[in-house]
């Protein structure tokens, strides 16, 4: 176990404790950043605010990028949990290209990152696909803002209809879930747009190749190592696979039949699945939004086995925890980073959730002659300790008396005269 003391001379501190836990069938979920209260402020961990974040992706350096849909912005979360706004202007919907906060988006949803660090955004209400370079320069890759249709073509000659998700393949092509067109589109690095599967304007659930297949509002898309695509077919309540040649098959769920059941292939049930991610072993994680759960889909020979790994079907809320003790509130996007850590955009909770170990943050406030210490409910397994020095001979004293339990966590109030110089949270 590792602990980091907090010096009262420092404005704020993050205390690290514990070690990364091994993966199990169920996931241990904690809140990476944000709180249920909506907002747009940047800051560390729980001090940051989001408004209905929908999409999430992670780069090779461990940074997490979020489409903050209600704020019309793109946010970045560093590995140490600091949140900043990298593109767009909070509360100002628009379609302007530009650099940083001079650019504008309109309810962006899907987001993906390529190997060079470029971000691609499904700018949903603008019906366009945007590109953000590592330097923060935003351009429109394809489509025209406010012009809805289904045309294939180059760049601004192409049209989309409320696209909700994007992915990038090994050739640098951007794959788009063109939701209200009920199609899957491909954009080459040069901006040429074509339709890979589905037929614009025609919803359905038929498997088949290219325009013989049908979808019903595809909402999430991810690519595996073999360039197969996996799609959450939102209103069909199914998970579909598209091979590189455009052949579509249903791997889990039964079209038109919603519910919540673990099982194999069509015996499994989903309810409005949204985000989807895949790990290096080919396992899928599906955000089963209508059920308030996370599902895992694993290949077993030619079969696909579905299990529930976090959340309890039909129970919405905001609770960190393990397996069915976790609560989400209409979660949407999902991503896995290079280390296999999961990130989920939890729309209704205005937060980003994760299965990585999130060290609890100890916060303090000086009020008149009092020192107020607080820490989140997720740190229920930790004890607050104080010492007058951080030398090797320091004596750390547990502070358990006078700790108040609130809906959001724990609070201890001391007079400044009685306060120690250093504080830490230690795992019990």
XYZ file of C-alpha atoms in Angstrom:
428
model
C 0.000 0.000 0.000
C 1.146 3.526 -0.814
C 0.044 6.703 0.918
C 0.948 10.295 0.136
C 0.663 12.861 2.927
C -1.162 16.148 2.418
C 0.542 19.335 3.583
C -1.760 22.140 4.710
C 0.498 24.603 2.892
C -0.595 23.090 -0.427
C -3.893 24.218 -1.966
C -5.048 20.690 -2.820
C -3.689 17.169 -2.996
C -4.432 13.737 -4.367
C -3.652 10.812 -2.105
C -2.646 7.568 -3.725
C -3.352 4.252 -2.104
C -3.667 0.644 -3.068
C -2.587 -1.318 -6.121
C -4.269 -2.199 -9.392
C -6.550 -5.112 -8.766
C -6.657 -8.167 -10.975
C -9.619 -8.499 -13.318
C -12.502 -10.737 -12.400
C -15.788 -11.617 -13.984
C -17.433 -8.618 -12.343
C -15.955 -5.123 -12.515
C -15.099 -2.777 -9.672
C -16.373 0.610 -10.825
C -15.371 4.021 -9.475
C -15.857 7.605 -10.609
C -12.885 9.046 -12.470
C -14.145 12.602 -12.902
C -17.309 14.664 -12.510
C -20.272 14.556 -10.162
C -24.027 14.145 -10.684
C -24.447 17.937 -10.672
C -24.091 19.275 -14.263
C -21.644 22.018 -15.155
C -18.626 22.811 -17.300
C -15.777 23.609 -14.904
C -12.308 22.204 -15.412
C -10.411 20.782 -12.463
C -9.166 17.632 -10.760
C -11.355 14.559 -10.483
C -14.588 15.239 -8.634
C -14.112 19.014 -8.818
C -14.631 18.960 -12.614
C -18.127 19.172 -14.052
C -19.691 17.736 -17.218
C -23.148 18.050 -18.745
C -24.449 14.820 -20.269
C -21.156 13.404 -21.616
C -21.819 10.800 -24.315
C -18.548 9.658 -25.888
C -15.161 8.617 -24.570
C -11.851 7.392 -25.987
C -8.294 6.896 -24.666
C -4.913 7.481 -26.307
C -1.626 5.606 -25.960
C -0.394 8.006 -23.256
C -3.328 7.242 -20.971
C -5.245 10.449 -21.652
C -9.020 10.137 -21.841
C -11.038 12.333 -24.224
C -14.725 13.039 -23.706
C -17.457 14.516 -25.851
C -19.207 16.749 -23.347
C -22.425 16.731 -25.315
C -24.530 19.154 -23.304
C -21.683 21.671 -23.164
C -20.823 21.312 -26.903
C -17.167 20.770 -26.005
C -14.355 18.215 -26.083
C -12.668 17.554 -22.740
C -9.401 15.856 -21.805
C -8.677 13.887 -18.630
C -4.986 13.330 -17.929
C -3.722 10.172 -16.182
C -3.669 12.121 -12.897
C -7.401 12.927 -13.401
C -7.110 16.613 -14.309
C -9.913 17.724 -16.633
C -9.480 20.501 -19.192
C -11.448 21.780 -22.177
C -9.461 21.349 -25.387
C -12.026 22.294 -28.060
C -15.288 24.145 -28.233
C -16.828 26.827 -26.069
C -19.057 25.709 -23.215
C -22.709 26.532 -23.803
C -22.066 27.873 -27.315
C -23.344 25.509 -29.997
C -22.032 26.095 -33.512
C -20.026 24.599 -36.344
C -16.966 26.820 -36.687
C -13.602 25.276 -37.459
C -10.646 26.743 -35.600
C -8.154 26.100 -32.834
C -9.040 25.192 -29.273
C -11.959 27.080 -27.793
C -12.396 29.091 -31.020
C -13.910 25.983 -32.618
C -17.561 25.121 -32.118
C -19.543 21.873 -31.966
C -23.234 21.083 -31.642
C -24.064 18.196 -29.319
C -21.073 15.996 -30.281
C -21.370 12.332 -29.314
C -18.921 9.755 -30.691
C -15.152 10.184 -30.444
C -12.143 8.092 -31.500
C -8.376 8.565 -31.609
C -5.847 7.304 -34.165
C -2.237 6.239 -33.627
C -0.954 9.741 -34.366
C -3.133 11.307 -31.689
C -5.707 12.839 -34.016
C -9.245 12.841 -32.658
C -12.342 12.228 -34.779
C -15.709 13.436 -33.539
C -19.240 12.624 -34.616
C -20.679 16.133 -34.404
C -24.184 14.789 -34.147
C -26.471 17.816 -34.375
C -24.283 19.355 -37.089
C -24.448 16.091 -39.105
C -20.687 16.261 -39.703
C -17.482 14.422 -38.842
C -14.776 16.630 -37.353
C -11.027 16.138 -36.911
C -8.904 17.561 -34.096
C -5.116 17.453 -34.481
C -2.800 17.026 -31.465
C -2.194 20.800 -31.732
C -5.929 21.393 -31.223
C -6.765 22.455 -34.768
C -10.367 21.532 -35.627
C -11.498 20.936 -39.214
C -14.581 19.404 -40.805
C -13.571 16.119 -42.424
C -16.892 15.317 -44.112
C -20.425 16.649 -44.341
C -21.856 20.164 -44.147
C -23.183 21.577 -40.897
C -26.964 21.603 -40.781
C -27.354 19.750 -44.090
C -28.900 16.341 -43.474
C -28.969 13.613 -46.115
C -27.236 10.356 -47.037
C -25.062 11.273 -50.040
C -21.719 9.570 -50.573
C -18.978 11.803 -51.959
C -15.840 13.714 -51.109
C -15.671 15.904 -48.024
C -18.361 18.559 -48.136
C -20.239 16.709 -50.897
C -21.130 13.930 -48.445
C -24.090 14.066 -46.101
C -24.947 12.368 -42.790
C -27.990 12.200 -40.540
C -27.216 12.540 -36.822
C -24.120 10.298 -36.712
C -23.486 9.061 -33.175
C -20.277 7.032 -33.204
C -16.887 6.793 -34.911
C -13.944 4.391 -34.997
C -10.620 4.337 -36.862
C -9.132 1.298 -38.609
C -5.511 0.378 -39.331
C -5.631 2.040 -42.758
C -6.630 5.340 -41.206
C -10.203 5.146 -42.436
C -12.864 6.600 -40.152
C -15.889 4.338 -39.638
C -19.149 6.096 -38.831
C -22.403 4.877 -37.310
C -24.739 7.126 -39.301
C -27.560 6.639 -36.854
C -30.656 8.158 -38.418
C -29.675 6.908 -41.880
C -29.464 3.359 -40.404
C -26.121 2.858 -42.150
C -22.405 2.365 -41.540
C -20.171 4.721 -43.510
C -16.439 4.849 -44.313
C -14.340 7.991 -44.716
C -10.870 7.635 -46.253
C -7.992 9.811 -45.005
C -8.591 11.973 -48.098
C -12.208 12.538 -47.073
C -13.994 10.252 -49.567
C -17.211 8.922 -48.020
C -18.909 5.647 -48.995
C -21.587 3.434 -47.458
C -20.300 0.113 -46.121
C -23.517 -1.505 -44.896
C -27.218 -0.764 -44.629
C -29.502 1.245 -46.900
C -30.182 4.882 -46.083
C -33.730 5.538 -44.965
C -34.602 1.879 -44.496
C -34.535 0.485 -40.967
C -34.685 -3.231 -40.270
C -32.724 -6.114 -38.813
C -31.735 -8.301 -41.775
C -28.261 -9.785 -41.895
C -26.531 -9.708 -45.263
C -23.761 -8.048 -47.247
C -23.452 -4.299 -47.771
C -26.790 -2.704 -48.711
C -28.661 -5.991 -48.203
C -28.205 -5.631 -44.441
C -30.493 -3.492 -42.317
C -29.976 -1.624 -39.023
C -32.234 0.331 -36.692
C -30.377 3.358 -35.352
C -26.844 2.010 -34.892
C -25.381 3.877 -31.919
C -21.920 2.461 -31.142
C -19.056 1.103 -33.206
C -15.665 -0.430 -32.477
C -12.968 -2.177 -34.516
C -11.079 -5.310 -33.458
C -7.533 -6.327 -34.406
C -8.716 -8.060 -37.579
C -10.624 -4.952 -38.768
C -13.999 -6.481 -38.033
C -16.516 -3.920 -36.838
C -18.917 -4.474 -33.965
C -22.027 -2.332 -33.797
C -24.627 -1.739 -31.112
C -27.928 -1.760 -32.989
C -29.813 0.479 -30.580
C -33.473 -0.077 -31.462
C -32.987 -3.687 -32.543
C -31.482 -4.387 -29.071
C -28.740 -6.454 -30.705
C -24.992 -6.569 -31.323
C -23.907 -6.903 -34.953
C -20.595 -7.787 -36.595
C -19.403 -6.451 -39.945
C -16.475 -8.181 -41.658
C -14.030 -6.111 -43.759
C -15.960 -7.046 -46.931
C -19.199 -5.660 -45.486
C -20.906 -8.912 -44.422
C -23.228 -8.260 -41.469
C -24.309 -10.854 -38.900
C -26.051 -10.674 -35.528
C -23.851 -12.113 -32.777
C -25.991 -11.463 -29.681
C -29.557 -10.546 -28.850
C -32.790 -11.016 -30.768
C -33.969 -8.203 -33.050
C -37.009 -6.365 -31.756
C -37.051 -8.218 -28.415
C -35.689 -6.247 -25.505
C -34.914 -7.450 -22.018
C -32.004 -8.374 -19.774
C -30.756 -11.932 -19.950
C -27.251 -13.356 -19.986
C -26.742 -16.233 -22.367
C -25.322 -17.323 -25.690
C -25.994 -15.697 -29.061
C -29.707 -14.940 -29.579
C -30.640 -16.193 -26.103
C -29.088 -13.037 -24.610
C -31.200 -9.910 -24.263
C -30.278 -6.214 -24.325
C -32.229 -2.977 -23.989
C -31.014 -0.098 -26.142
C -27.295 -0.937 -26.150
C -25.153 2.114 -26.844
C -21.362 2.216 -26.373
C -19.051 -0.661 -27.219
C -15.339 -1.365 -26.715
C -13.005 -4.297 -27.354
C -9.854 -5.522 -25.637
C -6.717 -7.098 -27.084
C -8.158 -10.599 -26.600
C -11.256 -9.777 -28.640
C -13.684 -9.550 -25.732
C -16.358 -6.882 -26.088
C -17.749 -4.597 -23.409
C -21.218 -3.259 -24.197
C -22.915 -0.375 -22.444
C -26.458 -1.698 -22.110
C -27.881 1.760 -21.605
C -31.578 0.993 -21.112
C -30.716 -1.691 -18.577
C -28.203 0.510 -16.668
C -25.585 -2.268 -16.958
C -22.280 -3.205 -18.543
C -22.161 -6.506 -20.413
C -19.198 -8.585 -21.555
C -19.352 -10.626 -24.772
C -16.702 -13.290 -25.260
C -16.178 -15.643 -28.185
C -16.408 -19.367 -27.421
C -15.720 -21.223 -30.621
C -18.361 -19.977 -33.032
C -20.598 -18.786 -30.185
C -20.786 -15.488 -28.304
C -21.349 -15.632 -24.544
C -22.929 -12.627 -22.809
C -22.495 -11.895 -19.093
C -23.308 -8.901 -16.907
C -20.207 -7.425 -15.271
C -21.492 -4.236 -13.599
C -24.805 -2.685 -12.650
C -28.188 -4.152 -11.847
C -30.813 -4.324 -14.617
C -33.394 -1.570 -14.364
C -31.807 0.104 -11.330
C -30.536 3.599 -12.120
C -28.466 5.565 -9.641
C -24.999 6.801 -8.781
C -23.081 4.240 -6.787
C -19.509 3.057 -7.116
C -18.919 -0.557 -6.233
C -18.408 -4.077 -7.507
C -20.648 -5.954 -9.908
C -24.364 -5.557 -9.260
C -23.725 -3.060 -6.437
C -22.688 -0.483 -9.042
C -25.273 1.976 -10.306
C -25.318 3.933 -13.574
C -27.771 6.451 -14.961
C -28.200 5.803 -18.695
C -24.522 5.241 -19.492
C -23.498 5.774 -23.121
C -19.968 5.646 -24.581
C -17.229 3.184 -23.633
C -13.502 2.833 -24.320
C -10.604 0.647 -23.229
C -7.064 2.004 -23.029
C -3.856 0.173 -23.905
C -3.692 -1.361 -20.431
C -7.221 -2.720 -20.703
C -8.771 -0.193 -18.329
C -12.365 0.698 -19.053
C -13.911 4.163 -19.234
C -17.653 4.851 -19.462
C -19.464 8.125 -20.152
C -22.328 8.109 -17.636
C -24.781 10.611 -19.135
C -27.295 10.959 -16.326
C -24.609 11.174 -13.653
C -22.605 13.785 -15.612
C -19.467 11.778 -14.922
C -16.842 9.442 -16.323
C -16.688 6.046 -14.646
C -13.864 3.525 -14.763
C -12.723 0.128 -13.560
C -9.200 1.368 -12.947
C -8.120 2.063 -9.367
C -9.036 5.674 -8.639
C -7.210 7.019 -5.593
C -9.536 8.926 -3.259
C -9.067 12.681 -3.191
C -8.788 14.397 0.172
C -10.075 17.955 -0.009
C -9.890 20.696 2.592
C -11.391 24.108 3.182
C -10.369 26.818 5.633
C -13.429 28.533 7.057
C -12.858 31.198 9.711
C -10.893 29.373 12.423
C -11.873 25.916 11.237
C -10.329 23.352 8.917
C -12.865 21.210 7.050
C -11.591 17.944 5.565
C -13.760 15.896 3.183
C -13.356 12.758 1.091
C -15.713 10.813 -1.204
C -18.010 7.944 -0.293
C -15.934 5.732 -2.612
C -13.178 5.923 0.028
C -15.242 4.074 2.615
C -12.430 1.552 3.023
C -9.924 4.226 4.041
C -9.185 5.877 7.374
C -8.072 9.485 7.817
C -4.751 9.896 9.639
C -2.756 12.933 10.793
C 0.843 13.618 11.783
C 2.930 16.656 12.639
C 5.809 15.540 10.399
C 6.426 13.242 7.443
C 9.783 11.946 8.616
C 10.436 8.216 8.795
C 9.701 8.379 12.509
C 6.367 10.158 12.037
C 3.500 8.939 14.175
C 0.261 8.802 12.169
C -2.826 9.049 14.352
C -6.190 7.766 13.079
C -8.922 10.410 13.195
C -12.203 8.599 13.642
C -14.098 10.679 16.187
C -16.300 13.444 14.848
C -16.384 12.179 11.263
C -19.758 13.035 9.738
C -21.232 10.832 7.019
C -23.088 12.674 4.253
C -24.754 11.550 1.044
C -21.571 12.356 -0.886
C -18.902 11.181 1.546
C -17.201 11.988 4.833
C -16.454 15.288 6.596
C -14.276 16.146 9.584
C -14.138 19.663 11.046
C -11.309 20.789 13.353
C -10.260 24.123 14.733
C -7.069 25.377 13.134
C -5.393 25.436 16.515
C -5.902 21.677 16.844
C -5.019 20.845 13.230
C -1.993 18.771 12.353
C 0.402 19.684 9.538
C -0.077 16.577 7.412
C -3.040 14.345 6.562
C -3.469 11.161 4.564
C -6.025 8.497 3.717
C -4.815 4.981 4.451
C -6.481 1.832 3.194
C -7.772 -0.258 6.086
